[in-house]
mmCIF file of C-alpha atoms in Angstrom:
data_model
loop_
_atom_site.group_PDB
_atom_site.id
_atom_site.type_symbol
_atom_site.label_atom_id
_atom_site.label_comp_id
_atom_site.label_asym_id
_atom_site.label_seq_id
_atom_site.Cartn_x
_atom_site.Cartn_y
_atom_site.Cartn_z
ATOM 1 C CA MET Q 557 0.012 -0.017 0.023
ATOM 2 C CA PRO Q 558 2.727 2.372 0.700
ATOM 3 C CA ILE Q 559 4.570 1.614 -2.402
ATOM 4 C CA ASP Q 560 1.622 2.391 -4.500
ATOM 5 C CA SER Q 561 1.036 5.900 -2.579
ATOM 6 C CA THR Q 562 4.403 6.334 -3.182
ATOM 7 C CA SER Q 563 3.980 5.591 -7.197
ATOM 8 C CA ALA Q 564 1.095 8.101 -7.421
ATOM 9 C CA GLU Q 565 2.768 10.893 -5.581
ATOM 10 C CA GLU Q 566 5.433 10.511 -7.694
ATOM 11 C CA ALA Q 567 3.154 10.299 -10.780
ATOM 12 C CA LEU Q 568 1.618 13.531 -9.668
ATOM 13 C CA PHE Q 569 4.918 15.254 -9.996
ATOM 14 C CA VAL Q 570 5.935 14.398 -13.124
ATOM 15 C CA ALA Q 571 2.559 14.778 -14.920
ATOM 16 C CA SER Q 572 1.722 17.601 -17.108
ATOM 17 C CA GLN Q 573 -0.530 20.356 -16.651
ATOM 18 C CA TRP Q 574 -3.520 19.139 -18.659
ATOM 19 C CA LYS Q 575 -3.185 15.516 -16.566
ATOM 20 C CA LEU Q 576 -3.440 17.417 -13.329
ATOM 21 C CA VAL Q 577 -6.313 19.570 -14.172
ATOM 22 C CA TRP Q 578 -7.951 16.473 -15.617
ATOM 23 C CA ILE Q 579 -7.146 14.743 -12.129
ATOM 24 C CA ARG Q 580 -8.918 17.609 -10.173
ATOM 25 C CA PHE Q 581 -11.919 17.271 -12.609
ATOM 26 C CA LEU Q 582 -12.471 13.889 -11.766
ATOM 27 C CA ARG Q 583 -12.397 14.248 -8.087
ATOM 28 C CA HIS Q 584 -14.922 16.863 -8.259
ATOM 29 C CA ARG Q 585 -18.584 15.380 -8.832
ATOM 30 C CA LEU Q 586 -20.214 18.603 -9.283
ATOM 31 C CA ALA Q 587 -18.195 19.528 -12.160
ATOM 32 C CA ILE Q 588 -18.601 15.846 -13.448
ATOM 33 C CA VAL Q 589 -22.482 16.247 -13.289
ATOM 34 C CA GLY Q 590 -22.130 19.764 -14.653
ATOM 35 C CA ALA Q 591 -20.102 18.182 -17.811
ATOM 36 C CA VAL Q 592 -22.920 15.870 -18.419
ATOM 37 C CA PHE Q 593 -25.836 18.369 -18.635
ATOM 38 C CA ILE Q 594 -23.508 20.903 -20.784
ATOM 39 C CA ILE Q 595 -22.796 17.872 -23.272
ATOM 40 C CA ILE Q 596 -26.499 17.084 -23.165
ATOM 41 C CA PHE Q 597 -27.040 20.474 -24.168
ATOM 42 C CA PHE Q 598 -24.848 20.563 -27.041
ATOM 43 C CA LEU Q 599 -26.168 17.154 -28.380
ATOM 44 C CA ILE Q 600 -29.978 18.996 -28.191
ATOM 45 C CA ALA Q 601 -28.124 22.200 -29.968
ATOM 46 C CA ALA Q 602 -26.620 20.337 -32.308
ATOM 47 C CA PHE Q 603 -29.700 17.988 -33.557
ATOM 48 C CA CYS Q 604 -32.392 20.135 -32.433
ATOM 49 C CA GLU Q 605 -34.081 19.491 -36.174
ATOM 50 C CA PHE Q 606 -34.012 15.564 -35.429
ATOM 51 C CA LEU Q 607 -35.635 15.869 -32.031
ATOM 52 C CA ALA Q 608 -38.180 18.556 -32.836
ATOM 53 C CA PRO Q 609 -41.259 16.886 -34.141
ATOM 54 C CA HIS Q 610 -42.430 20.674 -35.770
ATOM 55 C CA ASP Q 611 -40.979 23.500 -37.328
ATOM 56 C CA PRO Q 612 -40.736 26.163 -34.457
ATOM 57 C CA LEU Q 613 -41.732 29.021 -36.554
ATOM 58 C CA GLU Q 614 -44.810 27.145 -38.259
ATOM 59 C CA ARG Q 615 -48.081 28.507 -36.810
ATOM 60 C CA TYR Q 616 -51.047 26.697 -36.151
ATOM 61 C CA ALA Q 617 -53.881 29.435 -35.389
ATOM 62 C CA LYS Q 618 -56.649 26.802 -34.711
ATOM 63 C CA ARG Q 619 -54.395 25.065 -31.991
ATOM 64 C CA ALA Q 620 -53.152 28.135 -30.264
ATOM 65 C CA PHE Q 621 -53.031 27.920 -26.363
ATOM 66 C CA MET Q 622 -53.434 24.132 -26.938
ATOM 67 C CA PRO Q 623 -52.585 22.425 -23.306
ATOM 68 C CA ILE Q 624 -50.015 19.786 -22.706
ATOM 69 C CA GLN Q 625 -51.073 16.763 -24.674
ATOM 70 C CA ARG Q 626 -51.436 13.722 -22.546
ATOM 71 C CA ILE Q 627 -49.659 10.611 -23.582
ATOM 72 C CA HIS Q 628 -51.728 7.168 -22.656
ATOM 73 C CA PHE Q 629 -50.193 4.037 -21.964
ATOM 74 C CA PHE Q 630 -53.506 2.073 -21.419
ATOM 75 C CA ASP Q 631 -56.479 1.385 -23.133
ATOM 76 C CA GLY Q 632 -59.041 0.828 -20.801
ATOM 77 C CA LEU Q 633 -57.178 -1.727 -18.500
ATOM 78 C CA LYS Q 634 -55.001 -3.156 -20.787
ATOM 79 C CA PRO Q 635 -51.374 -2.246 -21.486
ATOM 80 C CA THR Q 636 -50.522 -0.759 -24.933
ATOM 81 C CA LEU Q 637 -48.161 0.950 -26.777
ATOM 82 C CA PRO Q 638 -47.923 4.556 -25.764
ATOM 83 C CA TYR Q 639 -50.239 7.142 -28.084
ATOM 84 C CA VAL Q 640 -52.163 10.066 -28.260
ATOM 85 C CA TYR Q 641 -55.547 11.681 -28.988
ATOM 86 C CA GLU Q 642 -56.063 14.420 -31.151
ATOM 87 C CA LYS Q 643 -57.204 17.762 -29.658
ATOM 88 C CA ILE Q 644 -60.043 19.261 -30.816
ATOM 89 C CA GLY Q 645 -60.701 22.849 -29.850
ATOM 90 C CA SER Q 646 -64.123 25.065 -29.199
ATOM 91 C CA ARG Q 647 -64.650 28.333 -27.888
ATOM 92 C CA ASP Q 648 -66.214 28.468 -24.575
ATOM 93 C CA PRO Q 649 -69.689 30.502 -24.636
ATOM 94 C CA VAL Q 650 -68.961 32.324 -21.309
ATOM 95 C CA THR Q 651 -65.354 33.137 -20.956
ATOM 96 C CA LEU Q 652 -64.765 33.002 -24.731
ATOM 97 C CA ALA Q 653 -61.592 30.936 -24.234
ATOM 98 C CA MET Q 654 -60.427 27.915 -26.364
ATOM 99 C CA VAL Q 655 -61.188 24.952 -24.524
ATOM 100 C CA PHE Q 656 -59.469 21.590 -26.058
ATOM 101 C CA GLU Q 657 -60.683 17.838 -25.617
ATOM 102 C CA ASP Q 658 -59.592 14.794 -26.677
ATOM 103 C CA ASP Q 659 -61.065 13.206 -29.904
ATOM 104 C CA LYS Q 660 -61.590 9.408 -29.165
ATOM 105 C CA SER Q 661 -62.121 8.550 -32.520
ATOM 106 C CA LYS Q 662 -58.894 9.835 -33.659
ATOM 107 C CA LYS Q 663 -56.044 7.869 -31.963
ATOM 108 C CA TYR Q 664 -52.240 8.351 -32.966
ATOM 109 C CA ARG Q 665 -49.456 5.543 -32.168
ATOM 110 C CA ILE Q 666 -46.304 7.193 -30.893
ATOM 111 C CA ARG Q 667 -43.480 6.081 -32.847
ATOM 112 C CA TYR Q 668 -39.498 6.593 -32.853
ATOM 113 C CA PHE Q 669 -37.578 7.471 -35.473
ATOM 114 C CA VAL Q 670 -40.422 8.311 -37.323
ATOM 115 C CA LYS Q 671 -40.821 9.518 -41.088
ATOM 116 C CA GLY Q 672 -42.732 12.876 -41.092
ATOM 117 C CA GLY Q 673 -44.945 14.603 -43.675
ATOM 118 C CA LYS Q 674 -43.943 17.120 -45.858
ATOM 119 C CA LYS Q 675 -44.353 20.016 -43.059
ATOM 120 C CA GLN Q 676 -41.787 18.337 -40.899
ATOM 121 C CA GLU Q 677 -39.142 18.377 -43.826
ATOM 122 C CA TYR Q 678 -36.011 19.952 -42.785
ATOM 123 C CA LYS Q 679 -32.140 19.962 -43.611
ATOM 124 C CA PHE Q 680 -30.064 17.929 -41.041
ATOM 125 C CA LEU Q 681 -26.546 19.480 -39.953
ATOM 126 C CA GLY Q 682 -27.895 22.494 -42.378
ATOM 127 C CA PHE Q 683 -27.342 20.658 -45.404
ATOM 128 C CA ILE Q 684 -28.950 17.221 -45.435
ATOM 129 C CA PRO Q 685 -32.468 16.967 -46.594
ATOM 130 C CA SER Q 686 -34.613 14.587 -44.215
ATOM 131 C CA ASN Q 687 -37.920 14.386 -42.604
ATOM 132 C CA ARG Q 688 -36.929 11.860 -39.881
ATOM 133 C CA HIS Q 689 -37.644 12.681 -36.443
ATOM 134 C CA LEU Q 690 -37.076 11.032 -32.919
ATOM 135 C CA VAL Q 691 -40.424 11.019 -32.007
ATOM 136 C CA GLY Q 692 -43.879 11.057 -33.786
ATOM 137 C CA VAL Q 693 -46.828 9.543 -34.938
ATOM 138 C CA GLU Q 694 -47.424 6.616 -37.086
ATOM 139 C CA LYS Q 695 -48.900 7.421 -40.764
ATOM 140 C CA PRO Q 696 -48.855 11.072 -40.346
ATOM 141 C CA ASP Q 697 -50.961 13.230 -42.780
ATOM 142 C CA ASP Q 698 -48.719 15.195 -45.469
ATOM 143 C CA ASP Q 699 -51.350 17.854 -45.636
ATOM 144 C CA LYS Q 700 -51.747 18.657 -41.943
ATOM 145 C CA PRO Q 701 -49.277 19.091 -38.925
ATOM 146 C CA MET Q 702 -48.393 16.362 -37.214
ATOM 147 C CA PRO Q 703 -50.787 16.014 -33.850
ATOM 148 C CA LEU Q 704 -48.152 15.581 -31.363
ATOM 149 C CA TYR Q 705 -47.781 18.574 -29.276
ATOM 150 C CA LEU Q 706 -45.792 17.170 -26.322
ATOM 151 C CA LEU Q 707 -45.535 20.721 -24.375
ATOM 152 C CA GLY Q 708 -48.787 22.213 -25.840
ATOM 153 C CA THR Q 709 -48.512 25.257 -27.951
ATOM 154 C CA ASP Q 710 -48.368 29.100 -27.713
ATOM 155 C CA ARG Q 711 -50.666 31.959 -28.493
ATOM 156 C CA MET Q 712 -49.906 31.623 -32.309
ATOM 157 C CA GLY Q 713 -50.202 27.842 -31.958
ATOM 158 C CA ARG Q 714 -46.332 27.169 -32.309
ATOM 159 C CA ASP Q 715 -45.138 23.909 -30.705
ATOM 160 C CA GLN Q 716 -43.750 24.720 -27.279
ATOM 161 C CA PHE Q 717 -41.401 21.636 -27.266
ATOM 162 C CA SER Q 718 -39.655 22.324 -30.611
ATOM 163 C CA ARG Q 719 -39.220 25.714 -29.530
ATOM 164 C CA ILE Q 720 -37.554 24.922 -26.725
ATOM 165 C CA MET Q 721 -35.391 22.457 -28.681
ATOM 166 C CA PHE Q 722 -34.228 25.168 -30.948
ATOM 167 C CA ALA Q 723 -34.149 27.759 -28.342
ATOM 168 C CA THR Q 724 -31.217 25.480 -26.659
ATOM 169 C CA ARG Q 725 -28.943 26.001 -29.898
ATOM 170 C CA ILE Q 726 -29.530 29.454 -29.801
ATOM 171 C CA SER Q 727 -28.730 29.674 -26.052
ATOM 172 C CA MET Q 728 -25.556 27.565 -26.240
ATOM 173 C CA LEU Q 729 -24.160 29.198 -29.501
ATOM 174 C CA ILE Q 730 -24.409 32.732 -27.707
ATOM 175 C CA GLY Q 731 -22.871 31.310 -24.719
ATOM 176 C CA LEU Q 732 -20.069 29.472 -26.720
ATOM 177 C CA VAL Q 733 -19.195 32.399 -28.874
ATOM 178 C CA GLY Q 734 -19.784 35.037 -26.122
ATOM 179 C CA VAL Q 735 -17.046 33.418 -23.912
ATOM 180 C CA ALA Q 736 -14.830 32.802 -26.620
ATOM 181 C CA LEU Q 737 -14.864 36.569 -27.138
ATOM 182 C CA SER Q 738 -14.334 37.106 -23.916
ATOM 183 C CA LEU Q 739 -11.391 34.728 -23.393
ATOM 184 C CA PHE Q 740 -10.050 36.161 -26.434
ATOM 185 C CA LEU Q 741 -10.031 39.905 -25.527
ATOM 186 C CA GLY Q 742 -8.986 39.168 -22.038
ATOM 187 C CA LEU Q 743 -5.832 37.194 -23.141
ATOM 188 C CA LEU Q 744 -4.928 40.007 -25.634
ATOM 189 C CA LEU Q 745 -5.649 42.824 -23.882
ATOM 190 C CA GLY Q 746 -4.545 41.556 -20.250
ATOM 191 C CA GLY Q 747 -1.269 40.384 -22.121
ATOM 192 C CA ILE Q 748 -0.762 43.805 -23.854
ATOM 193 C CA SER Q 749 -1.132 45.752 -20.335
ATOM 194 C CA GLY Q 750 1.086 43.473 -18.064
ATOM 195 C CA TYR Q 751 3.568 42.871 -21.069
ATOM 196 C CA ARG Q 752 3.850 46.240 -22.169
ATOM 197 C CA GLY Q 753 3.196 48.611 -19.047
ATOM 198 C CA GLY Q 754 3.534 52.181 -19.347
ATOM 199 C CA TRP Q 755 0.539 54.296 -21.278
ATOM 200 C CA ALA Q 756 -0.784 51.064 -22.750
ATOM 201 C CA ASP Q 757 -1.282 49.569 -19.270
ATOM 202 C CA VAL Q 758 -2.810 52.549 -17.917
ATOM 203 C CA ILE Q 759 -5.345 52.934 -20.688
ATOM 204 C CA ILE Q 760 -6.409 49.464 -20.714
ATOM 205 C CA GLN Q 761 -6.789 49.621 -16.812
ATOM 206 C CA ARG Q 762 -9.085 52.082 -17.228
ATOM 207 C CA LEU Q 763 -10.904 50.506 -19.665
ATOM 208 C CA VAL Q 764 -11.395 47.508 -17.186
ATOM 209 C CA GLU Q 765 -12.384 49.801 -14.309
ATOM 210 C CA PHE Q 766 -15.206 51.419 -16.459
ATOM 211 C CA PHE Q 767 -16.881 48.028 -17.718
ATOM 212 C CA ARG Q 768 -16.474 46.824 -13.884
ATOM 213 C CA ALA Q 769 -18.356 49.793 -12.476
ATOM 214 C CA ILE Q 770 -21.426 48.904 -14.857
ATOM 215 C CA PRO Q 771 -24.199 47.054 -12.926
ATOM 216 C CA THR Q 772 -24.813 43.894 -15.341
ATOM 217 C CA ILE Q 773 -28.415 43.636 -15.054
ATOM 218 C CA PRO Q 774 -29.254 46.881 -15.500
ATOM 219 C CA LEU Q 775 -27.281 47.443 -18.407
ATOM 220 C CA TRP Q 776 -28.920 44.121 -19.868
ATOM 221 C CA LEU Q 777 -32.241 45.401 -19.487
ATOM 222 C CA ALA Q 778 -31.367 48.796 -21.134
ATOM 223 C CA LEU Q 779 -29.916 47.166 -23.808
ATOM 224 C CA ALA Q 780 -32.757 44.915 -24.011
ATOM 225 C CA ALA Q 781 -35.082 47.903 -24.452
ATOM 226 C CA ALA Q 782 -32.828 49.613 -26.812
ATOM 227 C CA VAL Q 783 -32.671 47.098 -29.273
ATOM 228 C CA PRO Q 784 -35.078 47.953 -32.175
ATOM 229 C CA PRO Q 785 -37.732 45.699 -32.897
ATOM 230 C CA GLU Q 786 -37.433 45.519 -36.622
ATOM 231 C CA TRP Q 787 -33.923 43.951 -36.283
ATOM 232 C CA SER Q 788 -33.865 40.408 -37.635
ATOM 233 C CA GLN Q 789 -32.842 37.188 -36.030
ATOM 234 C CA ILE Q 790 -29.101 37.225 -37.165
ATOM 235 C CA ARG Q 791 -28.548 40.737 -35.864
ATOM 236 C CA LEU Q 792 -30.097 40.068 -32.454
ATOM 237 C CA PHE Q 793 -27.975 37.445 -31.903
ATOM 238 C CA PHE Q 794 -24.483 38.872 -32.826
ATOM 239 C CA ALA Q 795 -25.552 42.184 -30.771
ATOM 240 C CA MET Q 796 -26.131 39.560 -27.648
ATOM 241 C CA THR Q 797 -23.145 38.017 -28.351
ATOM 242 C CA ILE Q 798 -21.105 41.594 -28.214
ATOM 243 C CA ILE Q 799 -22.825 42.310 -25.199
ATOM 244 C CA ILE Q 800 -21.963 39.462 -23.165
ATOM 245 C CA SER Q 801 -18.263 39.200 -24.511
ATOM 246 C CA LEU Q 802 -17.879 43.063 -23.854
ATOM 247 C CA LEU Q 803 -18.879 42.477 -20.274
ATOM 248 C CA GLY Q 804 -16.914 39.264 -19.582
ATOM 249 C CA TRP Q 805 -13.470 40.179 -20.513
ATOM 250 C CA PRO Q 806 -12.295 42.521 -17.871
ATOM 251 C CA ARG Q 807 -12.026 40.178 -14.954
ATOM 252 C CA LEU Q 808 -10.075 38.076 -17.089
ATOM 253 C CA ALA Q 809 -7.563 40.786 -18.752
ATOM 254 C CA ARG Q 810 -6.853 41.886 -15.125
ATOM 255 C CA GLU Q 811 -5.922 38.220 -14.100
ATOM 256 C CA VAL Q 812 -3.759 37.645 -17.395
ATOM 257 C CA ARG Q 813 -2.346 41.067 -16.669
ATOM 258 C CA GLY Q 814 -1.344 40.165 -13.111
ATOM 259 C CA ARG Q 815 0.168 36.724 -14.054
ATOM 260 C CA PHE Q 816 2.616 38.853 -16.691
ATOM 261 C CA LEU Q 817 3.751 41.194 -14.180
ATOM 262 C CA ALA Q 818 4.537 38.276 -11.722
ATOM 263 C CA MET Q 819 6.496 36.504 -14.581
ATOM 264 C CA ARG Q 820 8.230 39.878 -15.374
ATOM 265 C CA SER Q 821 9.382 40.186 -11.790
#
């Protein structure tokens, strides 16, 4: 036992920096759980067209505010394959709100890796034509939307589950690109500040203090209100990414500057 512990300590002394980081990561259980969730989110972002049964922008006015669709596993008292009933909406005469009820005459079996109709076609990874989906119903009608709404619909009749899948892609991309830009700016400006010194150090440190003095949440609220409503989704994506990167680099720049100053001394 002492021999094993001694050899393990010697291995740590000669291990590379990346090896030490990996060992420390494996010892941190919360970090492992977080990494698993991040991997799941990135997989959803990469394959959201396959995971989503509907186009997130497709509107079905007659199915607005549809509640969560219940999945049935029993036909009476007999276990069966999962299925759903088609929802039929009607206007409540008192409240004038839409009320949806199950149409027991229209039963749809839930299938995996199902081939959708023409309304469910997409381009896998952006360039491969396909209409396969992870979850769907058997024999969907080409002229009608797939009658499967796992989380219901919004006020425009858009499928909530599909929109969440695609929103995961946008959120992960904004976080990834924003952090990458923050890392680049922090390393670049922090390195210049610590290596060059002089007037460059003074200017960069004043910029760091300026950005760190700005309260983050009120700034985000003000920028969200200032964004023109006619902007396209692409312009909004780049605007949010730039804002996140501009607010994230000052702290890293100061740490990098301190490392450079320590090496110079």
